[in-house]
Short mmCIF file of C-alpha atoms and ligand atoms in Angstrom, two decimals:
data_model
loop_
_atom_site.label_atom_id
_atom_site.label_comp_id
_atom_site.label_asym_id
_atom_site.label_seq_id
_atom_site.Cartn_x
_atom_site.Cartn_y
_atom_site.Cartn_z
CA MET A 283 -103.04 5.93 -117.21
CA LYS A 284 -100.84 8.89 -118.31
CA ARG A 285 -102.90 11.88 -119.43
CA TYR A 286 -101.58 14.91 -119.66
CA GLN A 287 -102.30 18.65 -117.21
CA ILE A 288 -101.73 21.39 -117.27
CA ASN A 289 -100.17 21.82 -113.51
CA SER A 290 -100.25 26.07 -112.87
CA PRO A 291 -101.51 28.72 -115.67
CA SER A 292 -97.63 29.09 -116.38
CA GLY A 293 -97.10 27.96 -119.95
CA LEU A 294 -96.84 25.16 -122.53
CA ASP A 295 -94.36 23.70 -120.41
CA ALA A 296 -96.40 23.19 -117.41
CA MET A 297 -97.89 21.01 -119.22
CA GLN A 298 -98.04 17.14 -118.36
CA LEU A 299 -97.54 13.44 -119.05
CA ALA A 300 -99.02 12.68 -115.25
CA GLU A 301 -99.40 8.47 -114.09
CA VAL A 302 -102.91 8.46 -112.66
CA ASP A 303 -105.86 6.60 -111.48
CA GLU A 304 -107.85 5.07 -113.31
CA PRO A 305 -112.11 7.46 -113.65
CA THR A 306 -113.97 5.21 -111.69
CA LEU A 307 -117.72 5.13 -112.56
CA GLY A 308 -120.78 6.80 -111.63
CA PRO A 309 -124.27 5.21 -113.17
CA PHE A 310 -124.95 7.08 -115.75
CA ASP A 311 -121.49 7.51 -116.43
CA VAL A 312 -119.52 5.72 -120.35
CA MET A 313 -116.04 4.85 -119.77
CA VAL A 314 -113.75 5.56 -123.11
CA ASP A 315 -110.55 4.20 -124.21
CA MET A 316 -109.48 7.71 -125.85
CA LYS A 317 -108.15 7.04 -129.20
CA ALA A 318 -107.65 10.43 -130.64
CA TRP A 319 -108.06 13.73 -130.49
CA SER A 320 -107.35 17.52 -131.99
CA LEU A 321 -106.46 21.68 -130.91
CA ASN A 322 -108.15 24.77 -131.47
CA TYR A 323 -106.91 27.81 -130.93
CA ARG A 324 -108.73 28.07 -127.80
CA ASP A 325 -106.15 25.12 -126.44
CA LEU A 326 -103.06 27.44 -127.75
CA GLY A 327 -104.60 29.90 -124.77
CA MET A 328 -105.11 27.73 -121.90
CA PRO A 329 -101.23 27.10 -120.52
CA SER A 330 -100.73 29.92 -120.13
CA GLY A 331 -104.59 30.79 -118.29
CA GLY A 332 -105.15 33.14 -121.30
CA TYR A 333 -108.66 31.93 -121.91
CA TYR A 334 -112.06 34.14 -121.50
CA ARG A 335 -113.66 32.90 -118.48
CA ASN A 336 -114.32 30.19 -116.39
CA ASP A 337 -110.77 29.22 -116.73
CA LYS A 338 -109.45 25.46 -114.34
CA VAL A 339 -106.19 26.06 -114.66
CA LYS A 340 -106.30 29.38 -113.17
CA LYS A 341 -109.18 28.82 -110.74
CA ASN A 342 -108.77 25.15 -109.01
CA PRO A 343 -105.06 23.47 -111.08
CA PRO A 344 -104.42 21.70 -112.63
CA LEU A 345 -106.22 21.66 -115.94
CA VAL A 346 -106.64 18.09 -118.51
CA PRO A 347 -106.92 20.15 -122.13
CA LEU A 348 -108.10 19.45 -124.84
CA SER A 349 -112.24 19.65 -125.91
CA ASP A 350 -112.35 17.58 -128.27
CA GLY A 351 -111.38 13.64 -128.84
CA ALA A 352 -113.30 10.17 -129.78
CA GLY A 353 -112.25 6.98 -128.86
CA GLU A 354 -114.32 3.54 -128.05
CA VAL A 355 -116.60 3.06 -125.61
CA ILE A 356 -114.93 0.12 -122.89
CA ALA A 357 -118.26 0.02 -119.52
CA VAL A 358 -120.74 1.40 -118.58
CA GLY A 359 -123.10 2.28 -115.54
CA ASP A 360 -125.57 0.66 -114.62
CA SER A 361 -128.37 3.15 -115.14
CA VAL A 362 -126.27 4.00 -119.00
CA THR A 363 -128.90 3.62 -121.81
CA ARG A 364 -127.62 5.49 -124.99
CA PHE A 365 -124.06 3.62 -125.11
CA LYS A 366 -122.65 0.80 -125.03
CA VAL A 367 -118.75 -1.61 -124.59
CA GLY A 368 -117.66 -0.66 -128.23
CA ASP A 369 -119.35 2.87 -129.92
CA ARG A 370 -117.29 4.91 -130.27
CA VAL A 371 -118.46 7.79 -129.19
CA ALA A 372 -117.02 11.88 -128.46
CA GLY A 373 -117.58 14.43 -125.90
CA ILE A 374 -119.24 17.67 -127.14
CA PHE A 375 -118.07 20.48 -126.15
CA PHE A 376 -120.05 21.81 -123.84
CA GLN A 377 -121.16 18.88 -121.27
CA ASN A 378 -124.49 20.44 -120.40
CA TRP A 379 -125.54 22.17 -123.85
CA LEU A 380 -127.54 19.47 -125.40
CA GLY A 381 -130.50 21.51 -126.65
CA GLY A 382 -131.94 25.48 -127.21
CA GLU A 383 -130.37 28.11 -126.13
CA LEU A 384 -127.36 28.86 -124.70
CA SER A 385 -127.13 30.19 -120.51
CA ASP A 386 -124.65 30.82 -118.80
CA PRO A 387 -124.56 26.96 -116.51
CA GLN A 388 -123.60 25.39 -119.81
CA ILE A 389 -121.12 27.69 -120.50
CA SER A 390 -118.90 26.70 -117.21
CA SER A 391 -119.41 23.73 -118.92
CA ALA A 392 -116.94 23.35 -120.56
CA LEU A 393 -114.29 20.54 -122.18
CA GLY A 394 -110.47 22.55 -121.22
CA GLY A 395 -111.43 24.97 -119.91
CA ALA A 396 -114.27 25.33 -117.34
CA ILE A 397 -113.89 21.31 -116.92
CA ASP A 398 -111.37 19.22 -117.41
CA GLY A 399 -110.69 17.34 -120.55
CA LEU A 400 -110.24 14.37 -122.76
CA LEU A 401 -105.52 13.96 -123.62
CA SER A 402 -106.22 11.29 -121.05
CA GLU A 403 -106.18 7.49 -122.09
CA ARG A 404 -109.21 7.21 -120.54
CA VAL A 405 -111.79 9.38 -119.35
CA ALA A 406 -115.60 8.80 -118.02
CA LEU A 407 -118.25 10.79 -119.39
CA HIS A 408 -121.63 11.55 -118.28
CA GLU A 409 -123.78 9.76 -120.97
CA ASP A 410 -125.59 13.12 -122.15
CA GLY A 411 -121.58 14.59 -123.17
CA LEU A 412 -121.60 12.36 -125.81
CA VAL A 413 -122.04 11.43 -129.01
CA HIS A 414 -121.90 8.21 -131.23
CA THR A 415 -119.42 9.53 -133.92
CA PRO A 416 -120.39 8.90 -138.12
CA SER A 417 -119.50 5.29 -138.62
CA HIS A 418 -117.47 6.38 -141.87
CA LEU A 419 -114.79 8.41 -140.39
CA SER A 420 -111.71 7.51 -138.60
CA PHE A 421 -110.82 8.04 -134.77
CA ALA A 422 -108.93 10.88 -135.91
CA GLU A 423 -111.73 12.79 -138.35
CA SER A 424 -114.13 12.02 -135.42
CA ALA A 425 -111.52 13.90 -132.89
CA THR A 426 -112.10 17.56 -135.78
CA LEU A 427 -115.90 17.44 -134.90
CA PRO A 428 -116.50 18.31 -131.39
CA CYS A 429 -115.09 22.74 -131.46
CA ALA A 430 -114.92 23.40 -135.29
CA GLY A 431 -116.99 21.14 -136.85
CA VAL A 432 -119.71 22.08 -134.88
CA THR A 433 -119.36 25.82 -134.45
CA ALA A 434 -119.17 25.79 -138.55
CA TRP A 435 -122.01 23.83 -138.73
CA GLN A 436 -124.09 26.39 -136.19
CA THR A 437 -123.04 28.94 -138.59
CA LEU A 438 -124.04 27.95 -141.33
CA THR A 439 -127.68 25.82 -140.48
CA LEU A 440 -128.06 29.08 -137.95
CA GLY A 441 -127.98 31.67 -141.26
CA HIS A 442 -130.16 29.09 -142.88
CA LEU A 443 -127.60 29.12 -145.96
CA GLN A 444 -129.46 28.22 -149.53
CA PRO A 445 -127.71 26.09 -152.38
CA GLY A 446 -126.39 29.20 -155.04
CA GLN A 447 -125.83 31.83 -151.67
CA SER A 448 -122.23 32.64 -150.94
CA VAL A 449 -119.99 32.49 -147.16
CA LEU A 450 -116.78 34.55 -146.87
CA ALA A 451 -115.27 32.05 -144.29
CA LEU A 452 -111.92 33.78 -143.06
CA GLY A 453 -108.03 32.23 -143.69
CA THR A 454 -107.43 28.66 -143.94
CA GLY A 455 -107.56 27.35 -139.79
CA GLY A 456 -110.62 24.47 -138.27
CA VAL A 457 -113.72 26.34 -138.09
CA SER A 458 -113.41 28.62 -142.00
CA VAL A 459 -112.27 25.55 -143.87
CA PHE A 460 -114.90 23.43 -142.28
CA ALA A 461 -117.02 26.15 -143.02
CA LEU A 462 -115.59 25.62 -146.24
CA GLN A 463 -116.68 22.08 -146.93
CA PHE A 464 -120.26 22.49 -145.62
CA ALA A 465 -121.19 25.35 -147.75
CA LYS A 466 -119.99 23.58 -150.62
CA MET A 467 -122.08 20.39 -149.42
CA PHE A 468 -124.96 22.64 -148.46
CA GLY A 469 -124.50 23.65 -152.56
CA ALA A 470 -123.34 27.88 -151.31
CA ARG A 471 -120.67 29.48 -153.79
CA VAL A 472 -117.69 29.72 -151.68
CA ILE A 473 -115.42 33.12 -151.50
CA ILE A 474 -112.11 32.11 -148.75
CA THR A 475 -108.82 34.04 -148.14
CA SER A 476 -105.71 33.14 -146.55
CA SER A 477 -102.10 34.77 -146.33
CA SER A 478 -100.11 31.62 -148.48
CA ASP A 479 -101.34 30.65 -152.06
CA GLU A 480 -100.50 27.55 -151.71
CA LYS A 481 -103.41 26.99 -149.13
CA LEU A 482 -105.37 29.27 -151.55
CA THR A 483 -104.55 26.61 -154.50
CA GLN A 484 -105.85 23.94 -151.44
CA ALA A 485 -108.69 25.81 -150.85
CA ARG A 486 -109.78 25.79 -154.78
CA ALA A 487 -109.42 21.58 -155.05
CA LEU A 488 -112.18 21.66 -152.62
CA GLY A 489 -114.67 23.74 -153.52
CA ALA A 490 -114.31 26.90 -153.22
CA ASN A 491 -115.20 29.82 -156.51
CA ASP A 492 -112.82 32.47 -154.73
CA THR A 493 -110.25 33.03 -153.16
CA ILE A 494 -107.55 36.44 -151.89
CA ASN A 495 -104.47 36.55 -150.58
CA TYR A 496 -104.95 39.14 -147.49
CA LYS A 497 -101.98 39.87 -147.18
CA THR A 498 -100.92 40.74 -151.12
CA CYS A 499 -104.50 42.15 -151.32
CA PRO A 500 -105.32 44.42 -147.93
CA ASN A 501 -108.77 45.22 -148.78
CA TRP A 502 -109.79 41.83 -149.43
CA HIS A 503 -113.65 43.05 -148.08
CA GLU A 504 -112.93 45.13 -151.83
CA ARG A 505 -112.15 42.37 -153.62
CA VAL A 506 -115.70 40.45 -152.17
CA LEU A 507 -117.11 43.06 -153.74
CA GLU A 508 -115.95 43.26 -156.58
CA LEU A 509 -116.01 39.31 -156.58
CA THR A 510 -120.67 39.45 -156.11
CA ASN A 511 -121.15 42.43 -158.17
CA GLY A 512 -120.83 45.86 -155.60
CA VAL A 513 -123.61 42.80 -153.47
CA GLY A 514 -121.99 41.54 -151.25
CA VAL A 515 -121.61 37.97 -149.87
CA ASP A 516 -125.04 36.77 -147.43
CA ASN A 517 -122.96 35.03 -144.67
CA VAL A 518 -119.16 36.42 -143.39
CA ILE A 519 -117.56 33.76 -141.29
CA GLU A 520 -116.14 35.88 -138.84
CA VAL A 521 -112.87 34.47 -137.07
CA GLY A 522 -110.44 37.47 -137.25
CA GLY A 523 -112.39 39.44 -134.56
CA ALA A 524 -110.74 43.45 -133.70
CA GLY A 525 -109.17 43.42 -137.25
CA THR A 526 -111.42 42.66 -139.83
CA LEU A 527 -115.06 43.13 -138.22
CA GLU A 528 -114.67 46.23 -140.07
CA LYS A 529 -113.91 44.69 -143.40
CA SER A 530 -116.68 41.48 -142.78
CA LEU A 531 -119.10 44.02 -141.82
CA ASN A 532 -118.35 45.54 -145.56
CA ALA A 533 -118.80 42.34 -147.39
CA ALA A 534 -121.45 41.14 -146.34
CA ARG A 535 -124.53 42.40 -148.35
CA THR A 536 -127.16 44.90 -146.60
CA SER A 537 -129.84 42.45 -145.03
CA GLY A 538 -126.88 40.11 -144.45
CA ARG A 539 -125.94 38.26 -142.45
CA VAL A 540 -121.86 38.42 -140.23
CA SER A 541 -120.98 35.29 -137.23
CA LEU A 542 -118.46 36.41 -134.66
CA ILE A 543 -116.31 33.42 -134.20
CA GLY A 544 -113.34 34.38 -132.85
CA VAL A 545 -110.31 36.38 -131.91
CA LEU A 546 -107.45 35.54 -134.11
CA THR A 547 -106.25 39.43 -133.79
CA GLY A 548 -106.60 40.24 -130.64
CA MET A 549 -108.74 41.55 -128.53
CA PRO A 550 -111.09 44.65 -129.53
CA ALA A 551 -109.00 47.52 -128.73
CA GLN A 552 -111.44 49.63 -131.63
CA ASN A 553 -115.02 49.19 -131.93
CA PRO A 554 -115.80 48.90 -135.67
CA SER A 555 -118.51 51.99 -136.19
CA PRO A 556 -122.19 50.79 -135.15
CA MET A 557 -123.45 52.84 -138.52
CA MET A 558 -122.19 49.54 -141.24
CA THR A 559 -124.33 47.33 -139.46
CA LEU A 560 -127.15 49.09 -138.77
CA PHE A 561 -128.12 50.81 -142.21
CA LYS A 562 -126.89 47.57 -143.92
CA ARG A 563 -129.44 45.64 -141.14
CA LEU A 564 -127.86 43.16 -140.80
CA THR A 565 -127.53 40.16 -138.51
CA VAL A 566 -124.58 40.16 -136.43
CA GLN A 567 -124.39 36.97 -134.74
CA GLY A 568 -122.16 36.00 -132.08
CA ILE A 569 -121.46 31.94 -132.45
CA TYR A 570 -119.94 30.08 -129.31
CA VAL A 571 -119.67 26.69 -130.80
CA GLY A 572 -123.07 24.72 -130.50
CA SER A 573 -125.35 21.84 -128.33
CA ARG A 574 -124.96 18.26 -129.02
CA ASP A 575 -128.52 18.82 -130.76
CA MET A 576 -126.47 20.10 -133.36
CA PHE A 577 -122.81 17.82 -133.19
CA GLU A 578 -125.98 14.89 -133.74
CA ALA A 579 -128.02 16.53 -137.08
CA MET A 580 -124.74 17.84 -137.84
CA ASN A 581 -123.58 13.63 -137.89
CA ARG A 582 -126.39 13.19 -139.86
CA ALA A 583 -125.79 15.11 -142.69
CA ILE A 584 -121.51 14.59 -142.42
CA GLU A 585 -122.67 10.29 -142.82
CA VAL A 586 -125.74 11.35 -145.39
CA ASN A 587 -122.76 13.22 -147.78
CA GLN A 588 -119.86 10.65 -147.17
CA PHE A 589 -118.33 13.59 -145.66
CA HIS A 590 -114.42 13.49 -144.93
CA PRO A 591 -112.70 16.34 -142.15
CA VAL A 592 -109.68 17.61 -143.56
CA ILE A 593 -106.30 16.73 -141.47
CA ASP A 594 -103.58 18.57 -141.92
CA ARG A 595 -100.77 16.40 -140.23
CA THR A 596 -101.28 13.96 -136.67
CA PHE A 597 -99.17 13.77 -133.74
CA ALA A 598 -98.58 10.83 -131.05
CA PHE A 599 -99.85 11.23 -128.11
CA GLU A 600 -96.16 10.66 -126.43
CA ASP A 601 -95.74 14.29 -128.43
CA VAL A 602 -98.58 17.11 -127.90
CA ARG A 603 -95.85 19.67 -126.88
CA SER A 604 -94.56 19.62 -130.73
CA ALA A 605 -98.33 19.55 -131.39
CA TYR A 606 -99.12 22.47 -129.89
CA GLN A 607 -95.97 24.35 -131.89
CA TYR A 608 -97.30 23.76 -134.79
CA LEU A 609 -101.07 24.69 -134.70
CA GLY A 610 -99.51 27.91 -133.14
CA GLY A 611 -96.70 28.24 -136.09
CA GLY A 612 -100.20 28.81 -138.20
CA LYS A 613 -98.42 26.52 -141.17
CA HIS A 614 -102.14 24.20 -141.26
CA PHE A 615 -105.06 24.02 -142.84
CA GLY A 616 -107.98 22.62 -141.72
CA LYS A 617 -106.79 19.87 -138.67
CA VAL A 618 -104.34 18.73 -136.24
CA VAL A 619 -104.83 16.34 -134.46
CA ILE A 620 -102.99 13.54 -132.09
CA GLU A 621 -103.16 9.85 -132.21
CA ARG A 622 -102.04 7.41 -129.48
N1 LIG B 713 -117.12 31.02 -130.88
C1 LIG B 713 -116.76 29.71 -131.27
O1 LIG B 713 -117.06 29.32 -130.93
C2 LIG B 713 -115.11 28.93 -131.21
C3 LIG B 713 -114.83 28.10 -132.09
C4 LIG B 713 -113.92 27.49 -132.99
C5 LIG B 713 -112.84 29.18 -132.86
N2 LIG B 713 -112.78 30.33 -132.55
C6 LIG B 713 -112.59 31.40 -132.70
O2 LIG B 713 -112.38 31.26 -134.44
C7 LIG B 713 -110.53 30.88 -134.26
C8 LIG B 713 -110.51 30.12 -135.63
O3 LIG B 713 -109.77 29.57 -134.31
P1 LIG B 713 -109.39 27.81 -135.61
O4 LIG B 713 -109.80 27.44 -134.70
O5 LIG B 713 -110.11 27.19 -136.73
O6 LIG B 713 -108.09 27.99 -135.57
P2 LIG B 713 -106.67 27.89 -136.71
O7 LIG B 713 -106.88 26.61 -136.60
O8 LIG B 713 -105.06 28.03 -135.61
O9 LIG B 713 -106.32 28.74 -137.62
C9 LIG B 713 -105.40 29.99 -137.52
C10 LIG B 713 -105.91 29.90 -138.85
O10 LIG B 713 -106.75 31.68 -139.15
C11 LIG B 713 -106.25 32.74 -140.03
N3 LIG B 713 -105.56 33.86 -140.16
C12 LIG B 713 -105.03 34.13 -138.38
N4 LIG B 713 -104.62 35.94 -138.45
C13 LIG B 713 -106.08 36.01 -140.10
C14 LIG B 713 -106.08 37.44 -140.30
N5 LIG B 713 -106.13 38.41 -139.87
N6 LIG B 713 -107.39 37.57 -141.41
C15 LIG B 713 -107.31 35.64 -142.35
N7 LIG B 713 -107.13 34.88 -141.13
C16 LIG B 713 -105.96 34.87 -140.55
C17 LIG B 713 -104.04 31.89 -140.15
O11 LIG B 713 -105.51 30.92 -141.47
P3 LIG B 713 -103.90 31.07 -142.93
O12 LIG B 713 -102.32 30.68 -143.02
O13 LIG B 713 -104.26 30.63 -144.11
O14 LIG B 713 -103.39 32.89 -143.49
C18 LIG B 713 -104.47 30.72 -139.68
O15 LIG B 713 -103.50 29.75 -139.56
C19 LIG B 713 -109.72 31.42 -133.08
O16 LIG B 713 -109.87 32.65 -132.57
C20 LIG B 713 -110.98 30.84 -131.83
O17 LIG B 713 -110.46 31.07 -130.71
C21 LIG B 713 -114.12 30.61 -131.98
#
């Protein structure tokens, strides 16, 4: 069978399509014939070993990339009880984070980073590391869920988002578009930013109440305050990091929440003053994808609401490199998918 592997931490050219043996099946393993995958921003850093921690490509290459994929069960080990042949499944991001609080050993079980990921024609995963996918979704749609979907879900549910509350989402990448869609599903008001007016039109078509172009309106936090009568929003989906955090803290309401998710503007070079967080009594919460319990709760909501994720573009399994380059170009709205 074929799989992609990153042979050394030296960039996208070090990622090759390799011919390898079929995986072996342990008693608790499930063999999945993979049908679709999705890319996340984190995957762009993996080929150069530029990811934060537990980086297999640096410590013990090769690394099979990608955390996110969906497929069909074609065999199960003798002791498997959760799945049967023919089930449609997706991998969970942290193979060992099933529920409760996140701990260090669970961080060391991240697919496509700490351990081999899913960009392979077939994979064998422990039955604990998979979920059933919502029955109305295609494999391509299901493949968008494990990282971006669960991250947005955890962010909004940890904040106990209520109908009528407000969410600010930064940019229109995978996490932010999921946050927009979920927040609308919860009956919340969404303000979303983008560098592109065209993408803001797409966001409005998905239900965004207010849009701000952060290029033409660099002080977008002031616009958020204007739009909320000087109050600020209940929950900020903070994917920008060092370059946006100060403004996000400004855009949140007193006693509101800022969910720290991403570092699109680079790793911290400056520290925002702690005073804003203190005087506004903000909850600033780090988010790291989510557990299997969260994934399953999200899938129930997706199924009941007949929710469909937004796929910007799909690439063939043979053309994975183009998918990486397309994501890196930042032209996408929502998710970039690979199918076979
Ligand atoms: N903590 C976690 O568990 C977790 C999980 C998933 C992702 N993340 C992180 O969250 C971030 C987003 O990930 P993703 O996969 O959604 O990325 P993505 O799909 O590649 O989205 C990138 C988009 O972010 C927007 N953007 C870039 N710079 C921006 C800025 N200065 N201000 C506002 N928006 C900006 C752009 O939107 P426009 O084109 O509309 O301007 C860009 O298209 C990344 O840093 C990623 O590592 C963290």
